[in-house]
Amino acid sequence: MKRALITGITGQDGSYLAEFLLEKGYEVHGIIRRASSFNTSRIDHLYTDPHEKDARLFLHYGDLADSSGLRRILGKAKPDEVYNLGAQSHVRVSFDQPEYTGDVVGTGTLRLLDAVRDYIDESGKEVRVYQAGSSEMFGAANPPQSEATEFYPRSPYAVGKVAGYWYCVNYREAYDMFVANGILFNHESPRRGETFVTRKITRALGRIKLGLQDKLFLGNLDAKRDWGFAGDYVEAMWLMLQQDKPDDYVVATGEAYSVREFLEEAFSIVGLDWEKYVEFDPRYLRPTEVDFLLGDPAKAEKMLNWKPKTSFKQLVTMMVEHDLELAQKEKTLVDAGHDIPPSMND
Ligand code: NAP
Ligand code: G4F
């Protein structure tokens, strides 16, 4: 049985990847952060009591800011594959917390690589590492962006990811480690954090449709993104670690839409005119914006035999339907006299 260790297992991608690897028969270890309230809602459905004989998902407290903890976890999990998905992943928040974001996203990657390097030396095992790189690294570079495009990061988050990318290349070349950088373009799902624009829109839309909310405040509607489905993208991560040689790959759909087009598509599904509900709030603008991300996934298609399965329309529909159902549950609570949390603002 292969063993995998996932940092960021409680996040959107971590939950889909854990599901995917468990289905493939892996024993999966995940690093979670201690929090004052539960933060495992995305993986609760996968968890069984570790005392059970057939348990294959194990969680460990740790943090990418804490190298001694990472080293201890590697010793316990004894992984064949390590997926580094942990990050302060919100671009606008990285302008509020630049130092922390750089530490976790950039130096955190270095801490993990160095811990894996020593673990390989001590154990004699081959350990393969996947690094969650981002299309944000391309930033202001002209679209379409491919593996050959030069990075031009536009936020502390993106600079941290560029550092992480180069630490990975360096460890691959210096120590002959199997490290693959995935350069993933935006990918979304019903499990997407509620402060990213797609989910912010579909969450608000559900509530608007059911009369629980009347306005949605957004920033720049002209930005274009290459949006895919997270469930499709975790397969590409895994495929990168199944190759004979480590390499770096762009993972994208090859189609881009603006935030305005996402709004139009989502609101049209429920027969509403988005312009009646959406208002501009400059709070959501970034000091430096990334205007246009459009990936060229030709290398991943050719070398990994990977293709996205979910179209833009299917993705938007999946998210809208999920969030309508969620809003319906909230409405039941409101009708019974309970309060629901206010809509997310970020
Ligand atoms: P996400 O939903 O924000 O999840 C981030 C995960 O990282 C969460 O499990 C979070 O834990 C964990 N984390 C945060 N700070 C940490 C720290 N200091 N130490 C250890 N873990 C920490 O992000 P995602 O969308 O799943 O993305 C996964 C990875 O891919 C991230 O590295 C992201 O930057 C990168 N990426 C994402 C996209 C995208 O479009 N989704 C595109 C390109 C690259 P808590 O649950 O406790 O907060
Ligand atoms: O949904 P977003 O916050 O995602 P962004 O900045 O593209 O970053 C995401 O994708 C990256 C991959 O390219 C990941 F690396 C990163 O971790 C994250 O998952 O914003 C998308 C666009 C931006 O141009 C933003 O300015 O939507 C625009 N936007 C307009 N109004 C808004 C809002 N974004 C947010 N979050 N909230 C708004 O109200």
PDB file of C-alpha atoms in Angstrom, residues 104-337:
ATOM      1  CA  VAL A 104       4.321  29.921   4.867  1.00  0.00           C
ATOM      2  CA  VAL A 105       4.170  29.890   1.063  1.00  0.00           C
ATOM      3  CA  GLY A 106       7.870  30.393   0.249  1.00  0.00           C
ATOM      4  CA  THR A 107       9.974  29.432   3.275  1.00  0.00           C
ATOM      5  CA  GLY A 108       7.407  26.806   4.296  1.00  0.00           C
ATOM      6  CA  THR A 109       8.112  24.989   1.038  1.00  0.00           C
ATOM      7  CA  LEU A 110      11.852  25.132   1.771  1.00  0.00           C
ATOM      8  CA  ARG A 111      11.285  23.767   5.295  1.00  0.00           C
ATOM      9  CA  LEU A 112       9.330  20.832   3.897  1.00  0.00           C
ATOM     10  CA  LEU A 113      11.854  20.094   1.120  1.00  0.00           C
ATOM     11  CA  ASP A 114      14.734  20.134   3.562  1.00  0.00           C
ATOM     12  CA  ALA A 115      12.894  17.850   5.961  1.00  0.00           C
ATOM     13  CA  VAL A 116      12.139  15.431   3.099  1.00  0.00           C
ATOM     14  CA  ARG A 117      15.778  15.558   1.987  1.00  0.00           C
ATOM     15  CA  ASP A 118      16.947  14.448   5.460  1.00  0.00           C
ATOM     16  CA  TYR A 119      14.168  11.862   5.693  1.00  0.00           C
ATOM     17  CA  ILE A 120      15.347  10.335   2.391  1.00  0.00           C
ATOM     18  CA  ASP A 121      18.940  10.210   3.705  1.00  0.00           C
ATOM     19  CA  GLU A 122      17.883   8.590   6.978  1.00  0.00           C
ATOM     20  CA  SER A 123      15.352   6.109   5.612  1.00  0.00           C
ATOM     21  CA  GLY A 124      16.929   5.283   2.239  1.00  0.00           C
ATOM     22  CA  LYS A 125      13.428   5.552   0.713  1.00  0.00           C
ATOM     23  CA  GLU A 126      12.624   7.353  -2.515  1.00  0.00           C
ATOM     24  CA  VAL A 127      10.110  10.089  -1.704  1.00  0.00           C
ATOM     25  CA  ARG A 128       8.382  12.056  -4.464  1.00  0.00           C
ATOM     26  CA  VAL A 129       7.230  15.624  -3.857  1.00  0.00           C
ATOM     27  CA  TYR A 130       4.448  17.613  -5.538  1.00  0.00           C
ATOM     28  CA  GLN A 131       4.564  21.395  -5.118  1.00  0.00           C
ATOM     29  CA  ALA A 132       1.366  23.437  -5.560  1.00  0.00           C
ATOM     30  CA  GLY A 133       2.613  26.205  -7.818  1.00  0.00           C
ATOM     31  CA  SER A 134       0.205  28.783  -9.193  1.00  0.00           C
ATOM     32  CA  SER A 135      -0.653  30.665 -12.371  1.00  0.00           C
ATOM     33  CA  GLU A 136      -0.382  33.766 -10.132  1.00  0.00           C
ATOM     34  CA  MET A 137       3.382  33.345 -10.656  1.00  0.00           C
ATOM     35  CA  PHE A 138       2.823  34.539 -14.252  1.00  0.00           C
ATOM     36  CA  GLY A 139       1.024  37.645 -12.980  1.00  0.00           C
ATOM     37  CA  ALA A 140       1.522  40.376 -15.563  1.00  0.00           C
ATOM     38  CA  ALA A 141       3.031  38.115 -18.260  1.00  0.00           C
ATOM     39  CA  ASN A 142       1.060  38.122 -21.517  1.00  0.00           C
ATOM     40  CA  PRO A 143      -1.410  35.264 -22.116  1.00  0.00           C
ATOM     41  CA  PRO A 144      -1.463  32.451 -23.043  1.00  0.00           C
ATOM     42  CA  GLN A 145       0.989  31.325 -20.358  1.00  0.00           C
ATOM     43  CA  SER A 146       2.914  28.041 -20.594  1.00  0.00           C
ATOM     44  CA  GLU A 147       5.887  26.399 -18.855  1.00  0.00           C
ATOM     45  CA  ALA A 148       8.129  28.600 -21.059  1.00  0.00           C
ATOM     46  CA  THR A 149       6.561  31.902 -19.918  1.00  0.00           C
ATOM     47  CA  GLU A 150       8.660  34.058 -17.585  1.00  0.00           C
ATOM     48  CA  PHE A 151       7.236  34.720 -14.142  1.00  0.00           C
ATOM     49  CA  TYR A 152       6.108  38.260 -13.247  1.00  0.00           C
ATOM     50  CA  PRO A 153       4.448  37.952  -9.816  1.00  0.00           C
ATOM     51  CA  ARG A 154       2.116  40.742  -8.673  1.00  0.00           C
ATOM     52  CA  SER A 155       1.436  39.988  -4.987  1.00  0.00           C
ATOM     53  CA  PRO A 156       3.297  38.796  -1.896  1.00  0.00           C
ATOM     54  CA  TYR A 157       1.476  35.475  -2.367  1.00  0.00           C
ATOM     55  CA  ALA A 158       2.710  35.135  -5.943  1.00  0.00           C
ATOM     56  CA  VAL A 159       6.284  36.104  -4.990  1.00  0.00           C
ATOM     57  CA  GLY A 160       6.156  33.415  -2.273  1.00  0.00           C
ATOM     58  CA  LYS A 161       4.988  30.843  -4.834  1.00  0.00           C
ATOM     59  CA  VAL A 162       7.833  31.816  -7.200  1.00  0.00           C
ATOM     60  CA  ALA A 163      10.289  31.276  -4.328  1.00  0.00           C
ATOM     61  CA  GLY A 164       8.680  27.885  -3.619  1.00  0.00           C
ATOM     62  CA  TYR A 165       8.928  26.957  -7.307  1.00  0.00           C
ATOM     63  CA  TRP A 166      12.665  27.740  -7.450  1.00  0.00           C
ATOM     64  CA  TYR A 167      13.389  25.973  -4.144  1.00  0.00           C
ATOM     65  CA  CYS A 168      11.847  22.886  -5.755  1.00  0.00           C
ATOM     66  CA  VAL A 169      13.940  23.194  -8.921  1.00  0.00           C
ATOM     67  CA  ASN A 170      17.043  23.705  -6.796  1.00  0.00           C
ATOM     68  CA  TYR A 171      16.414  20.629  -4.601  1.00  0.00           C
ATOM     69  CA  ARG A 172      15.730  18.570  -7.730  1.00  0.00           C
ATOM     70  CA  GLU A 173      19.041  19.624  -9.297  1.00  0.00           C
ATOM     71  CA  ALA A 174      21.200  19.757  -6.145  1.00  0.00           C
ATOM     72  CA  TYR A 175      20.063  16.520  -4.453  1.00  0.00           C
ATOM     73  CA  ASP A 176      18.567  14.600  -7.351  1.00  0.00           C
ATOM     74  CA  MET A 177      15.194  14.584  -5.588  1.00  0.00           C
ATOM     75  CA  PHE A 178      11.953  13.762  -7.439  1.00  0.00           C
ATOM     76  CA  VAL A 179      10.151  17.106  -7.138  1.00  0.00           C
ATOM     77  CA  ALA A 180       7.434  18.240  -9.566  1.00  0.00           C
ATOM     78  CA  ASN A 181       5.990  21.750  -9.759  1.00  0.00           C
ATOM     79  CA  GLY A 182       2.359  21.896 -10.829  1.00  0.00           C
ATOM     80  CA  ILE A 183       1.528  25.348 -12.196  1.00  0.00           C
ATOM     81  CA  LEU A 184      -2.214  25.236 -11.701  1.00  0.00           C
ATOM     82  CA  PHE A 185      -4.590  27.861 -13.024  1.00  0.00           C
ATOM     83  CA  ASN A 186      -7.668  28.765 -10.968  1.00  0.00           C
ATOM     84  CA  HIS A 187      -9.774  25.770 -10.030  1.00  0.00           C
ATOM     85  CA  GLU A 188     -13.062  25.934  -8.215  1.00  0.00           C
ATOM     86  CA  SER A 189     -15.786  23.699  -6.807  1.00  0.00           C
ATOM     87  CA  PRO A 190     -18.629  23.665  -4.309  1.00  0.00           C
ATOM     88  CA  ARG A 191     -15.835  23.256  -1.704  1.00  0.00           C
ATOM     89  CA  ARG A 192     -14.066  26.481  -2.741  1.00  0.00           C
ATOM     90  CA  GLY A 193     -13.411  28.914   0.125  1.00  0.00           C
ATOM     91  CA  GLU A 194     -16.254  31.437   0.348  1.00  0.00           C
ATOM     92  CA  THR A 195     -14.012  34.496  -0.068  1.00  0.00           C
ATOM     93  CA  PHE A 196     -12.741  33.548  -3.553  1.00  0.00           C
ATOM     94  CA  VAL A 197     -14.751  35.321  -6.211  1.00  0.00           C
ATOM     95  CA  THR A 198     -16.544  32.343  -7.835  1.00  0.00           C
ATOM     96  CA  ARG A 199     -17.830  30.924  -4.559  1.00  0.00           C
ATOM     97  CA  LYS A 200     -18.582  34.386  -3.199  1.00  0.00           C
ATOM     98  CA  ILE A 201     -20.825  34.841  -6.239  1.00  0.00           C
ATOM     99  CA  THR A 202     -22.588  31.469  -6.084  1.00  0.00           C
ATOM    100  CA  ARG A 203     -23.096  31.677  -2.293  1.00  0.00           C
ATOM    101  CA  ALA A 204     -24.617  35.153  -2.615  1.00  0.00           C
ATOM    102  CA  LEU A 205     -26.699  34.088  -5.591  1.00  0.00           C
ATOM    103  CA  GLY A 206     -28.315  31.245  -3.620  1.00  0.00           C
ATOM    104  CA  ARG A 207     -29.201  33.620  -0.810  1.00  0.00           C
ATOM    105  CA  ILE A 208     -30.465  36.310  -3.191  1.00  0.00           C
ATOM    106  CA  LYS A 209     -32.678  33.818  -4.999  1.00  0.00           C
ATOM    107  CA  LEU A 210     -34.260  32.733  -1.710  1.00  0.00           C
ATOM    108  CA  GLY A 211     -34.666  36.265  -0.346  1.00  0.00           C
ATOM    109  CA  LEU A 212     -31.972  35.963   2.345  1.00  0.00           C
ATOM    110  CA  GLN A 213     -29.707  38.672   0.877  1.00  0.00           C
ATOM    111  CA  ASP A 214     -30.262  41.554  -1.543  1.00  0.00           C
ATOM    112  CA  LYS A 215     -26.804  42.843  -2.543  1.00  0.00           C
ATOM    113  CA  LEU A 216     -23.409  41.433  -3.545  1.00  0.00           C
ATOM    114  CA  PHE A 217     -20.362  43.712  -3.271  1.00  0.00           C
ATOM    115  CA  LEU A 218     -17.475  42.966  -5.627  1.00  0.00           C
ATOM    116  CA  GLY A 219     -14.279  44.582  -6.928  1.00  0.00           C
ATOM    117  CA  ASN A 220     -12.765  44.305 -10.423  1.00  0.00           C
ATOM    118  CA  LEU A 221     -15.175  42.553 -12.814  1.00  0.00           C
ATOM    119  CA  ASP A 222     -12.839  42.821 -15.831  1.00  0.00           C
ATOM    120  CA  ALA A 223     -10.179  40.369 -14.594  1.00  0.00           C
ATOM    121  CA  LYS A 224     -10.063  37.189 -16.678  1.00  0.00           C
ATOM    122  CA  ARG A 225      -9.281  33.752 -15.313  1.00  0.00           C
ATOM    123  CA  ASP A 226      -8.890  30.241 -16.710  1.00  0.00           C
ATOM    124  CA  TRP A 227     -11.324  28.450 -14.395  1.00  0.00           C
ATOM    125  CA  GLY A 228     -11.380  24.641 -14.097  1.00  0.00           C
ATOM    126  CA  PHE A 229     -12.862  22.101 -11.667  1.00  0.00           C
ATOM    127  CA  ALA A 230     -10.694  21.198  -8.647  1.00  0.00           C
ATOM    128  CA  GLY A 231     -11.800  17.544  -8.792  1.00  0.00           C
ATOM    129  CA  ASP A 232     -10.231  17.239 -12.264  1.00  0.00           C
ATOM    130  CA  TYR A 233      -6.999  18.991 -11.250  1.00  0.00           C
ATOM    131  CA  VAL A 234      -6.014  16.675  -8.369  1.00  0.00           C
ATOM    132  CA  GLU A 235      -5.639  13.835 -10.873  1.00  0.00           C
ATOM    133  CA  ALA A 236      -2.985  15.903 -12.685  1.00  0.00           C
ATOM    134  CA  MET A 237      -1.096  16.348  -9.387  1.00  0.00           C
ATOM    135  CA  TRP A 238      -0.997  12.589  -8.888  1.00  0.00           C
ATOM    136  CA  LEU A 239      -0.022  11.912 -12.516  1.00  0.00           C
ATOM    137  CA  MET A 240       3.008  14.211 -12.141  1.00  0.00           C
ATOM    138  CA  LEU A 241       4.360  11.915  -9.427  1.00  0.00           C
ATOM    139  CA  GLN A 242       3.795   8.743 -11.493  1.00  0.00           C
ATOM    140  CA  GLN A 243       6.190   9.797 -14.316  1.00  0.00           C
ATOM    141  CA  ASP A 244       9.684   8.390 -14.852  1.00  0.00           C
ATOM    142  CA  LYS A 245      11.269  11.803 -14.373  1.00  0.00           C
ATOM    143  CA  PRO A 246      10.273  14.854 -12.347  1.00  0.00           C
ATOM    144  CA  ASP A 247       9.191  17.911 -14.334  1.00  0.00           C
ATOM    145  CA  ASP A 248       6.985  21.028 -14.193  1.00  0.00           C
ATOM    146  CA  TYR A 249       3.543  21.259 -15.813  1.00  0.00           C
ATOM    147  CA  VAL A 250       0.885  23.887 -16.484  1.00  0.00           C
ATOM    148  CA  VAL A 251      -2.601  22.592 -15.629  1.00  0.00           C
ATOM    149  CA  ALA A 252      -5.430  24.634 -17.162  1.00  0.00           C
ATOM    150  CA  THR A 253      -8.468  24.441 -19.433  1.00  0.00           C
ATOM    151  CA  GLY A 254      -7.170  26.757 -22.179  1.00  0.00           C
ATOM    152  CA  GLU A 255     -10.299  28.973 -21.921  1.00  0.00           C
ATOM    153  CA  ALA A 256     -10.649  32.240 -20.026  1.00  0.00           C
ATOM    154  CA  TYR A 257     -13.692  34.200 -18.835  1.00  0.00           C
ATOM    155  CA  SER A 258     -14.027  37.511 -16.981  1.00  0.00           C
ATOM    156  CA  VAL A 259     -15.570  37.827 -13.536  1.00  0.00           C
ATOM    157  CA  ARG A 260     -18.449  39.626 -15.311  1.00  0.00           C
ATOM    158  CA  GLU A 261     -18.963  36.582 -17.577  1.00  0.00           C
ATOM    159  CA  PHE A 262     -18.983  34.297 -14.533  1.00  0.00           C
ATOM    160  CA  LEU A 263     -21.687  36.522 -13.017  1.00  0.00           C
ATOM    161  CA  GLU A 264     -23.753  36.459 -16.216  1.00  0.00           C
ATOM    162  CA  GLU A 265     -23.529  32.672 -16.465  1.00  0.00           C
ATOM    163  CA  ALA A 266     -24.370  32.062 -12.794  1.00  0.00           C
ATOM    164  CA  PHE A 267     -27.290  34.500 -12.536  1.00  0.00           C
ATOM    165  CA  SER A 268     -28.781  33.334 -15.848  1.00  0.00           C
ATOM    166  CA  ILE A 269     -29.077  29.791 -14.422  1.00  0.00           C
ATOM    167  CA  VAL A 270     -31.632  31.031 -11.879  1.00  0.00           C
ATOM    168  CA  GLY A 271     -33.212  33.568 -14.236  1.00  0.00           C
ATOM    169  CA  LEU A 272     -31.940  36.732 -12.493  1.00  0.00           C
ATOM    170  CA  ASP A 273     -30.232  39.843 -13.883  1.00  0.00           C
ATOM    171  CA  TRP A 274     -26.930  40.224 -11.998  1.00  0.00           C
ATOM    172  CA  GLU A 275     -26.770  43.978 -12.652  1.00  0.00           C
ATOM    173  CA  LYS A 276     -29.713  44.528 -10.295  1.00  0.00           C
ATOM    174  CA  TYR A 277     -27.828  43.006  -7.346  1.00  0.00           C
ATOM    175  CA  VAL A 278     -24.086  43.586  -7.765  1.00  0.00           C
ATOM    176  CA  GLU A 279     -22.430  46.741  -6.416  1.00  0.00           C
ATOM    177  CA  PHE A 280     -18.833  47.892  -6.608  1.00  0.00           C
ATOM    178  CA  ASP A 281     -16.723  48.139  -3.449  1.00  0.00           C
ATOM    179  CA  PRO A 282     -13.126  49.401  -3.874  1.00  0.00           C
ATOM    180  CA  ARG A 283     -12.185  47.391  -0.761  1.00  0.00           C
ATOM    181  CA  TYR A 284     -11.943  44.321  -2.999  1.00  0.00           C
ATOM    182  CA  LEU A 285      -9.429  45.848  -5.406  1.00  0.00           C
ATOM    183  CA  ARG A 286      -5.803  44.736  -5.116  1.00  0.00           C
ATOM    184  CA  PRO A 287      -2.850  47.201  -5.077  1.00  0.00           C
ATOM    185  CA  THR A 288      -1.518  45.317  -8.115  1.00  0.00           C
ATOM    186  CA  GLU A 289      -4.010  43.216 -10.098  1.00  0.00           C
ATOM    187  CA  VAL A 290      -3.479  40.224 -12.374  1.00  0.00           C
ATOM    188  CA  ASP A 291      -5.591  41.053 -15.419  1.00  0.00           C
ATOM    189  CA  PHE A 292      -5.523  38.023 -17.667  1.00  0.00           C
ATOM    190  CA  LEU A 293      -4.595  34.410 -16.960  1.00  0.00           C
ATOM    191  CA  LEU A 294      -5.062  31.866 -19.729  1.00  0.00           C
ATOM    192  CA  GLY A 295      -3.143  28.605 -19.561  1.00  0.00           C
ATOM    193  CA  ASP A 296      -1.680  26.503 -22.332  1.00  0.00           C
ATOM    194  CA  PRO A 297      -2.026  22.929 -21.025  1.00  0.00           C
ATOM    195  CA  ALA A 298      -0.462  21.262 -24.120  1.00  0.00           C
ATOM    196  CA  LYS A 299       2.461  19.730 -22.197  1.00  0.00           C
ATOM    197  CA  ALA A 300       0.237  18.162 -19.513  1.00  0.00           C
ATOM    198  CA  GLU A 301      -2.079  16.836 -22.231  1.00  0.00           C
ATOM    199  CA  LYS A 302       0.821  15.277 -24.133  1.00  0.00           C
ATOM    200  CA  MET A 303       3.085  14.020 -21.335  1.00  0.00           C
ATOM    201  CA  LEU A 304       0.522  13.193 -18.627  1.00  0.00           C
ATOM    202  CA  ASN A 305      -2.320  12.315 -20.964  1.00  0.00           C
ATOM    203  CA  TRP A 306      -4.435  14.644 -18.814  1.00  0.00           C
ATOM    204  CA  LYS A 307      -7.411  16.689 -19.959  1.00  0.00           C
ATOM    205  CA  PRO A 308     -10.006  18.617 -17.948  1.00  0.00           C
ATOM    206  CA  LYS A 309     -13.362  16.796 -17.915  1.00  0.00           C
ATOM    207  CA  THR A 310     -15.589  19.627 -16.679  1.00  0.00           C
ATOM    208  CA  SER A 311     -16.562  22.597 -18.867  1.00  0.00           C
ATOM    209  CA  PHE A 312     -16.987  26.176 -17.621  1.00  0.00           C
ATOM    210  CA  LYS A 313     -20.795  25.878 -17.892  1.00  0.00           C
ATOM    211  CA  GLN A 314     -20.825  22.585 -15.978  1.00  0.00           C
ATOM    212  CA  LEU A 315     -18.605  24.072 -13.277  1.00  0.00           C
ATOM    213  CA  VAL A 316     -20.799  27.146 -12.777  1.00  0.00           C
ATOM    214  CA  THR A 317     -23.966  25.005 -12.762  1.00  0.00           C
ATOM    215  CA  MET A 318     -22.483  22.586 -10.202  1.00  0.00           C
ATOM    216  CA  MET A 319     -21.580  25.471  -7.871  1.00  0.00           C
ATOM    217  CA  VAL A 320     -24.905  27.294  -8.306  1.00  0.00           C
ATOM    218  CA  GLU A 321     -26.943  24.134  -7.660  1.00  0.00           C
ATOM    219  CA  HIS A 322     -24.914  23.296  -4.562  1.00  0.00           C
ATOM    220  CA  ASP A 323     -25.290  26.791  -3.136  1.00  0.00           C
ATOM    221  CA  LEU A 324     -29.016  26.953  -3.875  1.00  0.00           C
ATOM    222  CA  GLU A 325     -29.396  23.808  -1.785  1.00  0.00           C
ATOM    223  CA  LEU A 326     -27.304  25.351   0.993  1.00  0.00           C
ATOM    224  CA  ALA A 327     -29.399  28.531   0.904  1.00  0.00           C
ATOM    225  CA  GLN A 328     -32.554  26.403   1.110  1.00  0.00           C
ATOM    226  CA  LYS A 329     -31.247  24.855   4.355  1.00  0.00           C
ATOM    227  CA  GLU A 330     -30.447  28.337   5.661  1.00  0.00           C
ATOM    228  CA  LYS A 331     -33.935  29.527   4.767  1.00  0.00           C
ATOM    229  CA  THR A 332     -35.442  26.674   6.758  1.00  0.00           C
ATOM    230  CA  LEU A 333     -33.422  27.854   9.780  1.00  0.00           C
ATOM    231  CA  VAL A 334     -34.422  31.490   9.269  1.00  0.00           C
ATOM    232  CA  ASP A 335     -38.086  30.521   8.900  1.00  0.00           C
ATOM    233  CA  ALA A 336     -37.805  28.668  12.206  1.00  0.00           C
ATOM    234  CA  GLY A 337     -36.511  31.853  13.888  1.00  0.00           C
TER     235      GLY A 337
END
